[in-house]
Coordinates of C-alpha atoms and ligand atoms in Angstrom, one line a residue:
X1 CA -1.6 15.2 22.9
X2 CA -4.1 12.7 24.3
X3 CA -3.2 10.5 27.5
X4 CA -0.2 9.5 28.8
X5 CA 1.2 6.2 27.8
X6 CA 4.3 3.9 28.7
X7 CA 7.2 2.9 26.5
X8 CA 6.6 -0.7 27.7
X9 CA 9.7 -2.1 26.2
X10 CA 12.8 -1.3 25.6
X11 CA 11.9 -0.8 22.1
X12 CA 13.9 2.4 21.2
X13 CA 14.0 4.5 17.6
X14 CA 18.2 5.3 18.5
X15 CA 18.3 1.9 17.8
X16 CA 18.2 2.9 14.1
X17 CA 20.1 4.7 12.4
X18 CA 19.3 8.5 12.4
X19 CA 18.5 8.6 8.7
X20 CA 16.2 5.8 9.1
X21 CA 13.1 7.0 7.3
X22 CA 10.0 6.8 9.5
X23 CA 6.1 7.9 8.2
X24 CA 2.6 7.1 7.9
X25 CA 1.2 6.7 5.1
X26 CA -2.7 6.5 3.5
X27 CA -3.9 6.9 -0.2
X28 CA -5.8 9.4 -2.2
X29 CA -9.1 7.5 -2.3
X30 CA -9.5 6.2 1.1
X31 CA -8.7 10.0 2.4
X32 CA -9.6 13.0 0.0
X33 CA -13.1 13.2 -0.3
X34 CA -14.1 16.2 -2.3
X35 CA -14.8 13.7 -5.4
X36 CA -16.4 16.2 -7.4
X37 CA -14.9 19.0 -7.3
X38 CA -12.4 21.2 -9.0
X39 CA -12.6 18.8 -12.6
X40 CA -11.8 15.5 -10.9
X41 CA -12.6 12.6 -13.0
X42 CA -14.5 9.2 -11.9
X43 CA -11.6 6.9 -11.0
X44 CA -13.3 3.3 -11.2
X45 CA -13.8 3.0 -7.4
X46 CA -16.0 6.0 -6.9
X47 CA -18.1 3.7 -10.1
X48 CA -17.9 0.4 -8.1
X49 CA -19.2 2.2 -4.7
X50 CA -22.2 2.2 -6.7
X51 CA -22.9 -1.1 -7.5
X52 CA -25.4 -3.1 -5.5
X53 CA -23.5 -4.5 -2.1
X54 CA -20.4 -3.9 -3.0
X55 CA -19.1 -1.7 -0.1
X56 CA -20.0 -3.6 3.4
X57 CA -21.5 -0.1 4.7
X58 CA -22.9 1.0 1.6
X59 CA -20.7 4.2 1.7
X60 CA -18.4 5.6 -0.7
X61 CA -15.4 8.1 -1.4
X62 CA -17.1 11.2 -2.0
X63 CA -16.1 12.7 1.6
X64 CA -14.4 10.4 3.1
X65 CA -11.8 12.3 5.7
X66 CA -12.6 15.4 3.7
X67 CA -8.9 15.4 3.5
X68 CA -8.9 17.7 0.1
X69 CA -10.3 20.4 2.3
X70 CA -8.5 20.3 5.5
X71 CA -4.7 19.7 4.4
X72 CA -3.2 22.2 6.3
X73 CA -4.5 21.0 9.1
X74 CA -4.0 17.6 8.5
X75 CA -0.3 18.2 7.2
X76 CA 0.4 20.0 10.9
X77 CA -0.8 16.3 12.3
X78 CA 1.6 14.4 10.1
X79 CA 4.2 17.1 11.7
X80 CA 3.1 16.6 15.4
X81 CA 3.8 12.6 15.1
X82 CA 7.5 13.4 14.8
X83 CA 7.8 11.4 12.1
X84 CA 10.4 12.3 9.0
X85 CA 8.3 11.6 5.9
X86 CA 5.1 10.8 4.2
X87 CA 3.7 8.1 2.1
X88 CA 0.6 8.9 0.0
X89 CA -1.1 8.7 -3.1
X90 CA -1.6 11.0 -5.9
X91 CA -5.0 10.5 -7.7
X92 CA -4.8 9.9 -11.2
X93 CA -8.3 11.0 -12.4
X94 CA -8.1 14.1 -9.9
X95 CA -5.1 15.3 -12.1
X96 CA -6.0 14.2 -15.5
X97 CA -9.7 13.2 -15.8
X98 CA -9.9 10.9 -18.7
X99 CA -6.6 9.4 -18.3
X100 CA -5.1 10.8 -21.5
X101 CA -5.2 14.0 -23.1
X102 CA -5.5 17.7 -21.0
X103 CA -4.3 17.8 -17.1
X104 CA -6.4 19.1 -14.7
X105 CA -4.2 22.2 -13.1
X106 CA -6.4 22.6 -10.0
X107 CA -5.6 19.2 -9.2
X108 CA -1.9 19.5 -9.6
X109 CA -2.8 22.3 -7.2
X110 CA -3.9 20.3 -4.5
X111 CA -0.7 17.7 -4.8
X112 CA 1.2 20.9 -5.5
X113 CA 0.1 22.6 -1.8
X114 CA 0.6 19.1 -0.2
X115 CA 4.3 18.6 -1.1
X116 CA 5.1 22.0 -0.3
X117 CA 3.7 21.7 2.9
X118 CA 5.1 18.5 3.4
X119 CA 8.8 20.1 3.0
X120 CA 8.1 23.1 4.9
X121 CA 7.5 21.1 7.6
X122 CA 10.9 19.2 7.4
X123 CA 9.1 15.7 6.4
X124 CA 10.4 13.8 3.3
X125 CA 8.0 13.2 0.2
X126 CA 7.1 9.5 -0.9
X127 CA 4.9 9.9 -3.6
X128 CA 2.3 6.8 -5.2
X129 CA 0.9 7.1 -8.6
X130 CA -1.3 4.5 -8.4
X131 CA -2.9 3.4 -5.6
X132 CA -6.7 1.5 -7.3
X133 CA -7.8 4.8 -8.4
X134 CA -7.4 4.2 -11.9
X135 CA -9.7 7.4 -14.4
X136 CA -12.9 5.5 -15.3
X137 CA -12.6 7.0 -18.6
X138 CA -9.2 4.3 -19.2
X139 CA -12.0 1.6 -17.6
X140 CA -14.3 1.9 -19.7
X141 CA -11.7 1.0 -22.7
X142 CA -11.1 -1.9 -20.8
X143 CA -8.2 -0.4 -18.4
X144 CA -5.1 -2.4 -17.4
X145 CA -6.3 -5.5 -19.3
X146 CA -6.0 -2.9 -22.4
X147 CA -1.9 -2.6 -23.1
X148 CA -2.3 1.1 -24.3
X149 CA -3.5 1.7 -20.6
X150 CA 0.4 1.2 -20.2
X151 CA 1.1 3.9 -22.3
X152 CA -1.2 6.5 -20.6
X153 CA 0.3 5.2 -17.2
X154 CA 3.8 6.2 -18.4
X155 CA 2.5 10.2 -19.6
X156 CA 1.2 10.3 -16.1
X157 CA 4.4 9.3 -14.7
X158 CA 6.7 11.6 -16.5
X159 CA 4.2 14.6 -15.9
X160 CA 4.0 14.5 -12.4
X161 CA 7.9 14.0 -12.1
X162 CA 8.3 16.5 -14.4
X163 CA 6.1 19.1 -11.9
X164 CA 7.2 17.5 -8.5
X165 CA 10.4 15.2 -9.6
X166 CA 12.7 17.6 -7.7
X167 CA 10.9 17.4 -4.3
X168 CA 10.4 13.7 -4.0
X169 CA 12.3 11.2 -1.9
X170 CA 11.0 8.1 -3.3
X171 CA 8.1 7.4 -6.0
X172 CA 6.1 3.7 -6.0
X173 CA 4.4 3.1 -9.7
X174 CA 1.9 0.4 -8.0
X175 CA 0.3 -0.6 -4.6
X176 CA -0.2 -3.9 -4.4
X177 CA -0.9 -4.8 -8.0
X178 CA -1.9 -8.5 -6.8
X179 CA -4.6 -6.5 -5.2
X180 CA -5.8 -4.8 -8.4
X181 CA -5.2 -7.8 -10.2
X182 CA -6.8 -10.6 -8.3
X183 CA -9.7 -8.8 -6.0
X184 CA -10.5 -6.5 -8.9
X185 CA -10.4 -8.8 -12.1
X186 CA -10.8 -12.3 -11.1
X187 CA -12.5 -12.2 -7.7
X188 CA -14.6 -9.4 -8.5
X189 CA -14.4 -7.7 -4.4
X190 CA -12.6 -4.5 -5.4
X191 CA -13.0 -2.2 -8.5
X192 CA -13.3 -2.7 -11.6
X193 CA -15.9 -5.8 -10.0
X194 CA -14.7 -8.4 -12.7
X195 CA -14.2 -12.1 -12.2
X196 CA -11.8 -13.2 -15.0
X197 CA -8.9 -15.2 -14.3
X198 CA -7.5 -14.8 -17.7
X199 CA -8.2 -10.8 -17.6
X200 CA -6.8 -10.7 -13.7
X201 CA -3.3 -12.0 -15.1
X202 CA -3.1 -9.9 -18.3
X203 CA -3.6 -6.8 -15.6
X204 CA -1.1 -8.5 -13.5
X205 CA 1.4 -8.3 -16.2
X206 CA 0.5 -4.9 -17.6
X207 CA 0.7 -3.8 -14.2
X208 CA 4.1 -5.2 -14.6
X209 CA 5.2 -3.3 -17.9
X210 CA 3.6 0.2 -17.3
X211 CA 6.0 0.0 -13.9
X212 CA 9.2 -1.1 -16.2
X213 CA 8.1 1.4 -19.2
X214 CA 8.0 3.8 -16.3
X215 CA 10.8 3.6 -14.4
X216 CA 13.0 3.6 -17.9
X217 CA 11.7 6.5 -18.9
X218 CA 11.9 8.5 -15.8
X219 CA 15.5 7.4 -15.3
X220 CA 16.0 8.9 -19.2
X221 CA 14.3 11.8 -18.3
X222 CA 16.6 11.9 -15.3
X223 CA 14.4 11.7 -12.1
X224 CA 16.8 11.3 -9.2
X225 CA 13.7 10.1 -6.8
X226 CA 14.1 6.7 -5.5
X227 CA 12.1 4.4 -7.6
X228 CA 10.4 1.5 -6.6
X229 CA 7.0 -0.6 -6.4
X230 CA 5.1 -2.1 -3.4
X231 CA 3.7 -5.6 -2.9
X232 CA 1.5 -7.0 -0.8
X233 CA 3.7 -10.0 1.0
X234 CA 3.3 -12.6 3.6
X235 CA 4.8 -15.7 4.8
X236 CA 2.4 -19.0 3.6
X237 CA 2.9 -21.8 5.9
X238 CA 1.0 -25.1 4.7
X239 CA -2.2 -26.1 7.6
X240 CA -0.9 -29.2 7.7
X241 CA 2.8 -31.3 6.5
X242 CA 0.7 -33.1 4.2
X243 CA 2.4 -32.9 0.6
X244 CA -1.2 -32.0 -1.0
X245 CA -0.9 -28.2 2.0
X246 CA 3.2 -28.0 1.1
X247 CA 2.5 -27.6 -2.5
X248 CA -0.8 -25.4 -2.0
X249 CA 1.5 -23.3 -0.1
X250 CA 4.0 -23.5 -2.6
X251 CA 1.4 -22.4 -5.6
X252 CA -0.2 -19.9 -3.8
X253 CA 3.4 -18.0 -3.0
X254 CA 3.7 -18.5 -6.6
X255 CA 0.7 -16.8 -7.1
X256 CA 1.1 -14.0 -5.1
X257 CA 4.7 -13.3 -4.3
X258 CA 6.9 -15.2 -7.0
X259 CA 5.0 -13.7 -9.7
X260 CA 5.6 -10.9 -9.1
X261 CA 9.3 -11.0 -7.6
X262 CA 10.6 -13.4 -9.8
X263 CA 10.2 -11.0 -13.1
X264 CA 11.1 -7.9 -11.3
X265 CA 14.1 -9.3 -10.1
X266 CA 14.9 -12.1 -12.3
X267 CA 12.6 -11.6 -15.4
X268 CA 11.1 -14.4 -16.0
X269 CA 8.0 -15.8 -14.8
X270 CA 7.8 -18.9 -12.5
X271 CA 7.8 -21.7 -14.3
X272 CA 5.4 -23.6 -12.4
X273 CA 2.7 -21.2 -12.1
X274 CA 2.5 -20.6 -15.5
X275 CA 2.4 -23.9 -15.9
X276 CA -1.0 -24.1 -13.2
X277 CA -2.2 -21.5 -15.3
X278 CA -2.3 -23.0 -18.7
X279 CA -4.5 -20.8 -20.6
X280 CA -5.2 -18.4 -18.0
X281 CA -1.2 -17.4 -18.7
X282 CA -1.0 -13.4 -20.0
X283 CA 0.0 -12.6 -23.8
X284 CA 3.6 -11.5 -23.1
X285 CA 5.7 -9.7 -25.7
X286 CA 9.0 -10.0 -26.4
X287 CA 11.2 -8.1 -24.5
X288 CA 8.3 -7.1 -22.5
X289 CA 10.0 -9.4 -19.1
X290 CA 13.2 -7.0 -20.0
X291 CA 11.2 -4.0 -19.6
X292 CA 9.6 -5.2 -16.3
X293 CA 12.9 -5.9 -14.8
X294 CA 14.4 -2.1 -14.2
X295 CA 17.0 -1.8 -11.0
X296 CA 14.7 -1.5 -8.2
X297 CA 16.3 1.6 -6.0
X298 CA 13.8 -0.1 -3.3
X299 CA 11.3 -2.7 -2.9
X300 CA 8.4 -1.6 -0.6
X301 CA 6.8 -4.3 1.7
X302 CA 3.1 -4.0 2.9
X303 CA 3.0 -6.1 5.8
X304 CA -0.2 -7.0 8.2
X305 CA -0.2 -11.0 8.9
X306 CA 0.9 -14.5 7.7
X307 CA -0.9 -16.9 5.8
X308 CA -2.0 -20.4 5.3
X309 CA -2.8 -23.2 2.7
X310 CA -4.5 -25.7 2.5
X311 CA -5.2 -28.0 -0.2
X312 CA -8.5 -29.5 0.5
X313 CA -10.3 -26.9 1.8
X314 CA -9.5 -23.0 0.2
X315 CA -11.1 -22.0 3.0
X316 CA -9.9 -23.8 5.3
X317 CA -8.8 -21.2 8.1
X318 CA -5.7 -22.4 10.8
X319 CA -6.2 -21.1 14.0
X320 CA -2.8 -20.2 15.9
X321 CA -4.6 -18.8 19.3
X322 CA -2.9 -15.9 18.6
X323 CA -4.9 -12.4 18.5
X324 CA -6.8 -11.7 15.5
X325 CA -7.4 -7.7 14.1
X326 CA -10.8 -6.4 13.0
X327 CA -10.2 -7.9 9.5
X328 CA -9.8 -11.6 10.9
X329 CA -5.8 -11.5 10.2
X330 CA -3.8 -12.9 12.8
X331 CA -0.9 -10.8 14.5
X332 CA 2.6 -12.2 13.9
X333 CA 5.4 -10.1 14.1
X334 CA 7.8 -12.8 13.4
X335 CA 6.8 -13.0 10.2
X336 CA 8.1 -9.6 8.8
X337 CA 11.4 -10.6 10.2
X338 CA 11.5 -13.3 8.4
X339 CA 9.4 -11.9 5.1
X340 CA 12.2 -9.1 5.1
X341 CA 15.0 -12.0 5.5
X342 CA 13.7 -14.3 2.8
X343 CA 13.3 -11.2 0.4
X344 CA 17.1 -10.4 1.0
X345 CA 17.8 -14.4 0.9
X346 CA 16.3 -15.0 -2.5
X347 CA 16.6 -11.7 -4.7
X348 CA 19.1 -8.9 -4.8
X349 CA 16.9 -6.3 -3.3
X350 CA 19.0 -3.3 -3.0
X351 CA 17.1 -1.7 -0.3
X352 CA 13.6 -2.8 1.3
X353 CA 10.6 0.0 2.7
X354 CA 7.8 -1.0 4.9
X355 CA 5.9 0.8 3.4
X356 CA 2.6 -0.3 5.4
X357 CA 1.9 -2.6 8.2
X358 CA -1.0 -1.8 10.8
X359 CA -4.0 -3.2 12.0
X360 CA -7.9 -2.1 12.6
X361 CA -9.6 -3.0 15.5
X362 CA -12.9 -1.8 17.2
X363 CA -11.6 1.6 18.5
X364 CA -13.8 3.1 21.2
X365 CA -13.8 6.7 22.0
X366 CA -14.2 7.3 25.7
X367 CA -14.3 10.7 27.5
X368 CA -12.4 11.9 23.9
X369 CA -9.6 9.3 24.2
X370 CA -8.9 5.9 22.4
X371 CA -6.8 3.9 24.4
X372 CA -5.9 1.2 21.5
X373 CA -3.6 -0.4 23.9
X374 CA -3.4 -3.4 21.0
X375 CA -2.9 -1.1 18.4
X376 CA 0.2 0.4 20.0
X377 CA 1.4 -3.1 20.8
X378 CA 1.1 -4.0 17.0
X379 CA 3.4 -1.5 16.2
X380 CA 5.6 -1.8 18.8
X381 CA 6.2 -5.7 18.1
X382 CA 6.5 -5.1 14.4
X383 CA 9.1 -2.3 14.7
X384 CA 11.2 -4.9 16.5
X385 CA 10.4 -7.4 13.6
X386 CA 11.9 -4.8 11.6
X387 CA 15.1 -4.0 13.9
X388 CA 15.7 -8.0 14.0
X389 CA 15.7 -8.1 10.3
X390 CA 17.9 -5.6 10.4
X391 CA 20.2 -7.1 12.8
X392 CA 20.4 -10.2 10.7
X393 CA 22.1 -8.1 7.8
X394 CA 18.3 -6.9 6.0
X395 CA 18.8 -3.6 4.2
X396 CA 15.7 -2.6 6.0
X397 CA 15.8 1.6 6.0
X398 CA 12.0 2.7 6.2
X399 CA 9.1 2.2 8.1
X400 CA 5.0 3.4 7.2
X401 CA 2.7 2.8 9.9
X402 CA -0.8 2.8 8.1
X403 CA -2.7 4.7 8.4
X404 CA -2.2 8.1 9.4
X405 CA -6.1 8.1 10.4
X406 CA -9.2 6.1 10.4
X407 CA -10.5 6.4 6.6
X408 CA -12.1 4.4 3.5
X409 CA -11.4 1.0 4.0
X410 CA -12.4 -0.3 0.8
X411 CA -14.8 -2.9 0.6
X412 CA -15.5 -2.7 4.3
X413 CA -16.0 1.0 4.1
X414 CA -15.8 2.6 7.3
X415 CA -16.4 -0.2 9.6
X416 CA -12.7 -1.4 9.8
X417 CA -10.5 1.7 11.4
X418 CA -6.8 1.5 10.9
X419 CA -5.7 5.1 12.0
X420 CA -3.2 5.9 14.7
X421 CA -5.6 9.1 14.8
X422 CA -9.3 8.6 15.2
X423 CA -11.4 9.9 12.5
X424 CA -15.3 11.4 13.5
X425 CA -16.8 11.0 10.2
X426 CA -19.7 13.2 11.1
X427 CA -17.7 16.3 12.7
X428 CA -14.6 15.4 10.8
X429 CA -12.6 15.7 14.3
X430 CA -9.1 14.3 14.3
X431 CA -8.6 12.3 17.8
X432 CA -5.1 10.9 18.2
X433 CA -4.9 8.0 19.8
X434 CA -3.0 6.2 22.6
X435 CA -1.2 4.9 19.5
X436 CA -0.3 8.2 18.0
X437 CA 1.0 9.2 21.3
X438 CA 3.1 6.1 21.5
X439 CA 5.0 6.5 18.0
X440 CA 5.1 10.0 18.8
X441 CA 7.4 9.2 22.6
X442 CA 9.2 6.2 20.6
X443 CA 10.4 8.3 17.6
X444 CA 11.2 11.5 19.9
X445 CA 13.2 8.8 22.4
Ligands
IFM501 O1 -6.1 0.0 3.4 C1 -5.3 -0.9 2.7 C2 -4.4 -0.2 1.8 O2 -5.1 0.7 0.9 C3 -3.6 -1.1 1.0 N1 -2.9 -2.1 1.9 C4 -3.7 -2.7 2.9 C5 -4.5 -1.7 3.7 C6 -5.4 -2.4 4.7 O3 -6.3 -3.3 4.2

């Protein structure tokens, strides 16, 4: 594979413990491609592609890395990486078009062929049901701000571990559902394209109760997977010691790590962002904050940079001089270290997953090589964030790299590249990078 590269550092994988679970990962939108074929339905991101600027590059899901056509081929990469599992997505629409009612056997298929392939080849199965791709059909009857969009999420659930229960190592209900909450429903960047505050916190909290209603009934109908849900997470530093930055800091972890945490693991809300929110607050039932709070077996951590407040200025951005990635986030290893720590500090997480952390940058592909020198050195560093954490007492016991390969990048379509393998969107060639080759000599060391 590719060139030869250096293990700089002294950086090595025996310095976990052998089970330590080590993948890639990507999700069913950003890689499939073959959007209308075999009875898939319209999830609601292929919908938003179409609305007027919405992607940077105009582009869209329908190929994408053509992934639904090429899995054997793309399952032998996964293998040559020497990694020990998988992280991916199943997509929703792909297996049950409208959301409710018949399932869509060719697409159980297609998830059917990948997790077979994924255990012939030795590699462990972490399965996603919902990474954005939510059926259109549920959408249009006004999808996770409509509670019986709960209710469908939980058949979905129980079908798919009823078909592939046996064969997984871990399933994640959500990805990120401050993502889908907040970019889709009150920012209006990602699918569905709303900007309602009051609508981005009822999905926020259905988000919530579809995972609790799910993992109860999956333990009932005895699943044995590990079960768990992934957030988005990152340190926020006030710009400044000024009390007005420490309590923007304060409100916006709130906001985006508290509110979520705090009913998982504690249920209850925080008080004092409900309080900010007032009106904005979501309709909760009783005993729905019971529901939500099911024993986690893991919590998964998507990791990429730290943040900032400030309370003047939103915008406001605070320049460290460190390097910046393609997507204008700052590279700072130390703070997974000490994400992971304050997780472990301030809830009674069982067991945390990296279950992402990577970064794009502007890959170039000379004489059939990328030599992403900075790409390797991302990983690298945040690796060791992760084996400090761990030597500080963290029950850290997974690590994703994302992605697998360059794909759909959401909003920036295909501009922003986050692969460890480069992806020729017009040949479909798989190019792995210096990277690749790097994760491969680390894990085989
Ligand atoms: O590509 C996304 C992924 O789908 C969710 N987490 C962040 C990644 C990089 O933006």
């Amino acid at each position: 594979m590719l060139m030869q590269t250096r293990n700089q550092s002294n950086l090595l994988s025996k310095d976990f413990p052998t089970d330590f679970i080590w993948g890639v990962a990507t999700s069913s939108f950003q890689i499939e491609g073959a959007a209308q074929v075999d009875g898939r339905g319209l999830s609601v991101w292929d919908v938003f592609c179409k609305q007027p600027h919405a992607i940077a590059d105009g582009s869209n899901g329908d190929v994408a890395c053509d992934h639904y056509n090429r899995l054997d081929q793309d399952l032998d990469l996964i293998a040559s990486l020497g990694v020990n599992a998988y992280r991916f997505s199943i997509s929703w629409p792909r297996v049950q078009p409208l959301g409710q009612g018949g399932w869509n056997e060719a697409g159980f298929d297609f998830y059917g062929r990948l997790i077979d392939g994924l255990i012939a080849r030795g590699l462990q199965v972490h399965l996603t049901l919902n990474h954005w791709d939510l059926p259109q059909a549920l959408q249009d009857q006004g999808g996770w701000a409509n509670r019986s969009t709960c209710e469908h999420f939980v058949r979905y659930a129980l079908e798919v571990n009823r078909r592939f229960g046996k064969h997984m190592t871990s399933l994640c209900t959500h990805n990120e559902p401050w993502v889908m909450a907040v970019l889709g429903h009150e920012l209006g960047v990602f699918a569905p394209g709303l900007k309602d505050r009051k609508t981005a916190m009822q999905v926020a909290h259905h988000l919530l109760v579809s995972h609790g209603m799910a993992l109860r009934d999956l333990r009932s109908a005895g699943a044995t997977m590990d079960l768990g849900i992934v957030l988005n997470l990152s340190p926020i530093y006030p710009a400044s010691d000024s009390q007005g930055d420490i309590e923007k800091a304060k409100l916006d972890d709130g906001l985006i790590a508290r509110w979520y945490l705090d009913p998982l693991f504690k249920a209850h809300y925080p008080s004092d962002v409900l309080e900010h929110l007032g009106n904005d607050a979501p309709v909760v039932l009783e005993g729905d904050l019971d529901t939500i709070a099911q024993p986690l077996d893991y919590l998964g951590v998507n990791y990429y940079t730290r943040n900032f407040s400030s309370a003047g200025n939103p915008w406001d951005v605070h320049s460290s001089g460190n390097e910046v990635t393609d997507m204008g986030w700052e590279v700072y290893p130390q703070g997974l270290t000490e994400l992971l720590c304050r997780l472990h500090q301030d809830y009674p997480v069982k067991r945390l997953r990296v279950t992402e952390n990577g970064a794009a940058f502007k890959d170039e592909m000379v004489d059939g090589m990328v030599d992403d020198e900075r790409r390797e050195s991302y990983l690298r560093e945040h690796i060791r964030a992760t084996s400090r954490a761990r030597a500080l007492g963290v029950p850290v016991d997974a690590y994703f790299a994302w992605s697998l390969m360059d794909n759909f990048e959401w909003a920036s379509g295909y501009e922003k590249r986050f692969g460890l393998v480069h992806v020729d969107y017009a040949t479909q060639k798989r190019t792995p990078k210096r990277s690749a080759l790097w994760y491969q000599q680390f894990l085989k060391a």
